[in-house]
Amino acid sequence: MRKMQSVEADSCVENRISSFPDEVLERVLVFVKSHKDRSSVSLVCKDWYSADCWSRTHVFIGNCYSVSPEILVRRFPNIRSVTLKGKPRFSDFNLVPPNWGADIHSWLVVFASAYPFLEELRLKRMAVSDESLEYLARSFGNFRALSLVSCDGFSTDGLAAIATHCRNLTELDIQENGIDDLGGSWLSCFPESFASLEALNFANLSSEVSFDALERLVTRCKSLKVLKVNKNVTLEQLQRLLVRAPQLTELGTGSFSQELMPRQNAELESVFSHCKNLHTLSGLWEVSALYLQALYPACTNLTFLNLSYAALQSAQLAKLLSSCPHLRRLWVLDTVEDKGLEAVGSSCPLLEELRVFPADPYDQDAIGGGGGVTESGFVAVSRGCRNLHYVLYFCRQMTNAAVETVVRNCPDFTHFRLCIMNPCQPDYHTNEPMDEAFGAVVKACAKLQRLAISGLLTDRVFEYIGKYAKNLETLSVAFAGSSDRGMQYVLEGCPKLRKLEIRDCPFGNAALLSGLERYESMRSLWMSACHVTMNGCRLLARDMPRLNVEVIKEDENDDTRAEKVYVYRSVAGPRRDAPPFVLTL
Amino acid sequence: MQGGGGGGRASSGSSNNGSMSTVSKAEVIEQDYVGLSEVSSSYQTNKRTQQEVEVEEEDDHGTELELGLGLGLGLGAKVKPCAWGDYCRILTAKDFPSSMASPRVSVAGTKRAADSVAQELGSNAPCQVVGWPPIRAYRMNSLVSQAKASAEENGTDATSNPNAKKSLIKTNHPPNKIIDINKKSNGKKEKGNGKSQFVKVNMDGVPIGRKVDLNAHVSYQTLAQALEDMFHTPTSIRPNASQEVEAMEEATKCSKLLDGSSEFVLTYEDREGDWMLVGDVPWGMFLNTAKRLRIMRTSDANGLAPRFQEKGERQRSKPI
């Protein structure tokens, strides 16, 4: 029936872009996987649009409110895998009140009838309840992969439902969620006959699971490639698991802490030496120098080392890194200090991504350059790691000169996120604003897609960004700028901008309204604690009917200020599930 | 996990030296950039033509960093300054008093009367910035709970994990986090830092005891090493010849005091008068409770409490 439709519509050969029948086109399109490419494909012509609709099996929705489940299922009938993102990113930092929305349940209800063969669901910043998880587990018999990142609203009971009912589960990935941890019994809900698991990540859960059940699970799941356990798993237990699963490619250790006899230490080292397939290692919450060396044999093929929960010192890091010649991604705590970063620079020539997290973000002793990492560590890394293209760097001091040096050494940055932890802190040496630093970044890094700025910043930095950041897609701004011009520079430039998130900046209605034409080509705009008023938002809403202009109103008394503004394009119209504190204008 | 505050503070960042005035100026600018200063003097005003910048000169509040940013939670010149690290925490919507109606945004270049802000909050309002630095709530919570755990144990072993203690294998290994403990106590402003804490040390077979300053040490390792040195030197060994030989042999084994491979073990008497094996509790806790030390023959050490539990729960069992 469908084929006849398209034949009728485009029966004349000259009208068709290609002379292939639709089925062939669909077969070809299967190989186009990235959703951006798929989007492009669907825009070529009607035939291609249709072919894309029928052949698409995976859909990515960056803002769950930009489309409704009904519209989605109408367009794409054959979806097996859905990725959904919900709340604005600043909700990770508690800037969005609870019960804001992004509830998965209404989606699941529609999916249950339209996509009974749904296999994968990956959610980020969505509200997920235990009822939803149970509903999911019971409604989709072929369900395979569940990934929940930064979600909230559910408890371990929901996980128990998944474990109990999803007979074909291959992946369960629970990361950094606001989960109500009621105990570890959920893991014991996997039936004894269940053996299909390939990836299990419960590293961020706090309750202890039955080790017995875990060991049996690991033993019978022969295809298990990813195992990330939580803190309660001891070193000895980890060892036993590794003996069962030497084929692991990704390992999240437990606490990596225990008192072992020397004999056991040697055994541990031996076990790790059999884990030659590991390319990703994380966890290590309580790692001590004593046992760290047991890891070395397993590090030969490591490409991603996540030490962001392990308070290592520089010497320990240096020794560990010397065993990891192929490292491409490294996450560390700033306990390693500049010296540790020097070791990174000298040991990791292939490094592409570095993230340095603060171990103690509020350490008052360290303010004013007392602790963590500084500009010199940053420079040291850039000297040795010329392939660096992703950096997330939390520090307490930085200089313009250092950043200029860094991007001179590494001009290929695609993601540059620098967080000088004291808001409005100027250049540590010259006391000038940090405008020139980020100016250097956008000038030198033509491929820059994501930028997060910090420190003392005037409108100048935005002038640079607007002028030079031609490929910038995501910009995060906090405590920066001096006037509306700042934001205007960005909206006038940055042709590829998709996400703009701003907090605590002196941008008002003039700035907001200067972007009228831009917002429809962007995913979203967030402005909080700026100078925008309700009237400004109303103007925006009136002039741009296809945008959802939402104001989060927590303060009942003040009618004029728009404390938190969230603007996004949508084909689904205004939200129907908005809580009372979200005003849609 | 509080390594961030650990040792080497003075050395990190060569710009630290001699830059106190710079730092304070930076802080002062920072104060102003939230529009809280009242005194006007020019500082780099010419460089920033688009904004009004008024900067205080050295103010006599000292160099305590004030962070009164956004959300109107800053403190003005009239208010007692606070280092923002003291009180920063993540606020949720619940923390916002419903009466906070006045404009809260104050950023670069905006002048706002310090008075109104100060009045709003009272003079002892803590400095709080919601959601800053931008670290996911999950990570922040795990850092906070680790920090709390360490604070409860006087800032040393940040990860006193009861699960680790559950291990059935008892050894006399030194505590796991030697190096972390090192870093933790180094430079951290803990009470007792700088004050000496001398305790008597007696070794079995050596008639004269010594004294050692616990506060001069940062870990069990260094303490054990010091004790080994102390009891190894000839001057500490009394004249009795046979005892001297014996003592020297004993002394060479001091360095193995902690790992259980020598004939001796290091023990301490705690506040309640019980003798415990050294090395089982976090260093900070040990500092607080140790009254004196004794290098005891292992054979005499049977029956010592090997694990520090709550006093009521402590079990007596034989050490390995």
PDB file of N, CA, C and O in Angstrom, chain A residues 536-557:
ATOM      1  N   GLY A 536       9.384  40.835  28.696  1.00  0.00           N
ATOM      2  CA  GLY A 536      10.274  40.428  27.616  1.00  0.00           C
ATOM      3  C   GLY A 536       9.926  39.043  27.114  1.00  0.00           C
ATOM      4  O   GLY A 536       9.879  38.789  25.902  1.00  0.00           O
ATOM      5  N   CYS A 537       9.662  38.156  28.040  1.00  0.00           N
ATOM      6  CA  CYS A 537       9.324  36.789  27.646  1.00  0.00           C
ATOM      7  C   CYS A 537       8.004  36.744  26.896  1.00  0.00           C
ATOM      8  O   CYS A 537       7.847  35.978  25.934  1.00  0.00           O
ATOM      9  N   ARG A 538       7.089  37.573  27.340  1.00  0.00           N
ATOM     10  CA  ARG A 538       5.786  37.575  26.655  1.00  0.00           C
ATOM     11  C   ARG A 538       5.939  38.064  25.224  1.00  0.00           C
ATOM     12  O   ARG A 538       5.306  37.550  24.295  1.00  0.00           O
ATOM     13  N   LEU A 539       6.780  39.059  25.068  1.00  0.00           N
ATOM     14  CA  LEU A 539       7.047  39.564  23.717  1.00  0.00           C
ATOM     15  C   LEU A 539       7.616  38.462  22.835  1.00  0.00           C
ATOM     16  O   LEU A 539       7.215  38.284  21.682  1.00  0.00           O
ATOM     17  N   LEU A 540       8.551  37.765  23.390  1.00  0.00           N
ATOM     18  CA  LEU A 540       9.179  36.675  22.638  1.00  0.00           C
ATOM     19  C   LEU A 540       8.142  35.632  22.252  1.00  0.00           C
ATOM     20  O   LEU A 540       8.076  35.182  21.107  1.00  0.00           O
ATOM     21  N   ALA A 541       7.320  35.277  23.220  1.00  0.00           N
ATOM     22  CA  ALA A 541       6.315  34.246  22.966  1.00  0.00           C
ATOM     23  C   ALA A 541       5.328  34.702  21.905  1.00  0.00           C
ATOM     24  O   ALA A 541       4.883  33.917  21.060  1.00  0.00           O
ATOM     25  N   ARG A 542       5.013  35.984  21.964  1.00  0.00           N
ATOM     26  CA  ARG A 542       4.025  36.488  21.010  1.00  0.00           C
ATOM     27  C   ARG A 542       4.584  36.494  19.606  1.00  0.00           C
ATOM     28  O   ARG A 542       3.917  36.122  18.644  1.00  0.00           O
ATOM     29  N   ASP A 543       5.847  36.884  19.485  1.00  0.00           N
ATOM     30  CA  ASP A 543       6.424  37.001  18.150  1.00  0.00           C
ATOM     31  C   ASP A 543       6.836  35.665  17.559  1.00  0.00           C
ATOM     32  O   ASP A 543       6.973  35.539  16.342  1.00  0.00           O
ATOM     33  N   MET A 544       7.066  34.710  18.394  1.00  0.00           N
ATOM     34  CA  MET A 544       7.556  33.416  17.897  1.00  0.00           C
ATOM     35  C   MET A 544       6.628  32.311  18.386  1.00  0.00           C
ATOM     36  O   MET A 544       6.923  31.635  19.365  1.00  0.00           O
ATOM     37  N   PRO A 545       5.540  32.135  17.708  1.00  0.00           N
ATOM     38  CA  PRO A 545       4.539  31.176  18.193  1.00  0.00           C
ATOM     39  C   PRO A 545       4.996  29.724  18.175  1.00  0.00           C
ATOM     40  O   PRO A 545       4.436  28.890  18.882  1.00  0.00           O
ATOM     41  N   ARG A 546       6.029  29.436  17.387  1.00  0.00           N
ATOM     42  CA  ARG A 546       6.451  28.027  17.344  1.00  0.00           C
ATOM     43  C   ARG A 546       7.482  27.704  18.422  1.00  0.00           C
ATOM     44  O   ARG A 546       8.007  26.599  18.462  1.00  0.00           O
ATOM     45  N   LEU A 547       7.771  28.689  19.228  1.00  0.00           N
ATOM     46  CA  LEU A 547       8.667  28.430  20.359  1.00  0.00           C
ATOM     47  C   LEU A 547       7.833  28.254  21.615  1.00  0.00           C
ATOM     48  O   LEU A 547       6.817  28.916  21.790  1.00  0.00           O
ATOM     49  N   ASN A 548       8.303  27.372  22.477  1.00  0.00           N
ATOM     50  CA  ASN A 548       7.727  27.328  23.818  1.00  0.00           C
ATOM     51  C   ASN A 548       8.562  28.217  24.709  1.00  0.00           C
ATOM     52  O   ASN A 548       9.769  27.993  24.844  1.00  0.00           O
ATOM     53  N   VAL A 549       7.939  29.228  25.248  1.00  0.00           N
ATOM     54  CA  VAL A 549       8.650  30.124  26.160  1.00  0.00           C
ATOM     55  C   VAL A 549       8.119  29.841  27.557  1.00  0.00           C
ATOM     56  O   VAL A 549       6.964  30.122  27.859  1.00  0.00           O
ATOM     57  N   GLU A 550       8.958  29.267  28.373  1.00  0.00           N
ATOM     58  CA  GLU A 550       8.514  28.870  29.711  1.00  0.00           C
ATOM     59  C   GLU A 550       9.303  29.630  30.772  1.00  0.00           C
ATOM     60  O   GLU A 550      10.511  29.796  30.660  1.00  0.00           O
ATOM     61  N   VAL A 551       8.591  30.062  31.772  1.00  0.00           N
ATOM     62  CA  VAL A 551       9.241  30.725  32.899  1.00  0.00           C
ATOM     63  C   VAL A 551       8.992  29.896  34.144  1.00  0.00           C
ATOM     64  O   VAL A 551       7.851  29.548  34.442  1.00  0.00           O
ATOM     65  N   ILE A 552      10.046  29.591  34.843  1.00  0.00           N
ATOM     66  CA  ILE A 552       9.907  28.877  36.109  1.00  0.00           C
ATOM     67  C   ILE A 552       9.776  29.929  37.197  1.00  0.00           C
ATOM     68  O   ILE A 552      10.674  30.738  37.404  1.00  0.00           O
ATOM     69  N   LYS A 553       8.629  29.902  37.825  1.00  0.00           N
ATOM     70  CA  LYS A 553       8.348  30.953  38.793  1.00  0.00           C
ATOM     71  C   LYS A 553       8.325  30.352  40.181  1.00  0.00           C
ATOM     72  O   LYS A 553       7.386  29.669  40.552  1.00  0.00           O
ATOM     73  N   GLU A 554       9.365  30.606  40.927  1.00  0.00           N
ATOM     74  CA  GLU A 554       9.372  30.081  42.287  1.00  0.00           C
ATOM     75  C   GLU A 554       8.990  31.140  43.287  1.00  0.00           C
ATOM     76  O   GLU A 554       8.619  30.847  44.417  1.00  0.00           O
ATOM     77  N   ASP A 555       9.120  32.363  42.876  1.00  0.00           N
ATOM     78  CA  ASP A 555       8.886  33.462  43.800  1.00  0.00           C
ATOM     79  C   ASP A 555       7.560  34.106  43.428  1.00  0.00           C
ATOM     80  O   ASP A 555       7.441  34.751  42.399  1.00  0.00           O
ATOM     81  N   GLU A 556       6.581  33.910  44.282  1.00  0.00           N
ATOM     82  CA  GLU A 556       5.241  34.360  43.924  1.00  0.00           C
ATOM     83  C   GLU A 556       5.065  35.868  43.957  1.00  0.00           C
ATOM     84  O   GLU A 556       4.194  36.430  43.342  1.00  0.00           O
ATOM     85  N   ASN A 557       5.904  36.490  44.756  1.00  0.00           N
ATOM     86  CA  ASN A 557       5.637  37.907  44.996  1.00  0.00           C
ATOM     87  C   ASN A 557       6.004  38.802  43.831  1.00  0.00           C
ATOM     88  O   ASN A 557       5.343  39.771  43.542  1.00  0.00           O
TER      89      ASN A 557
END
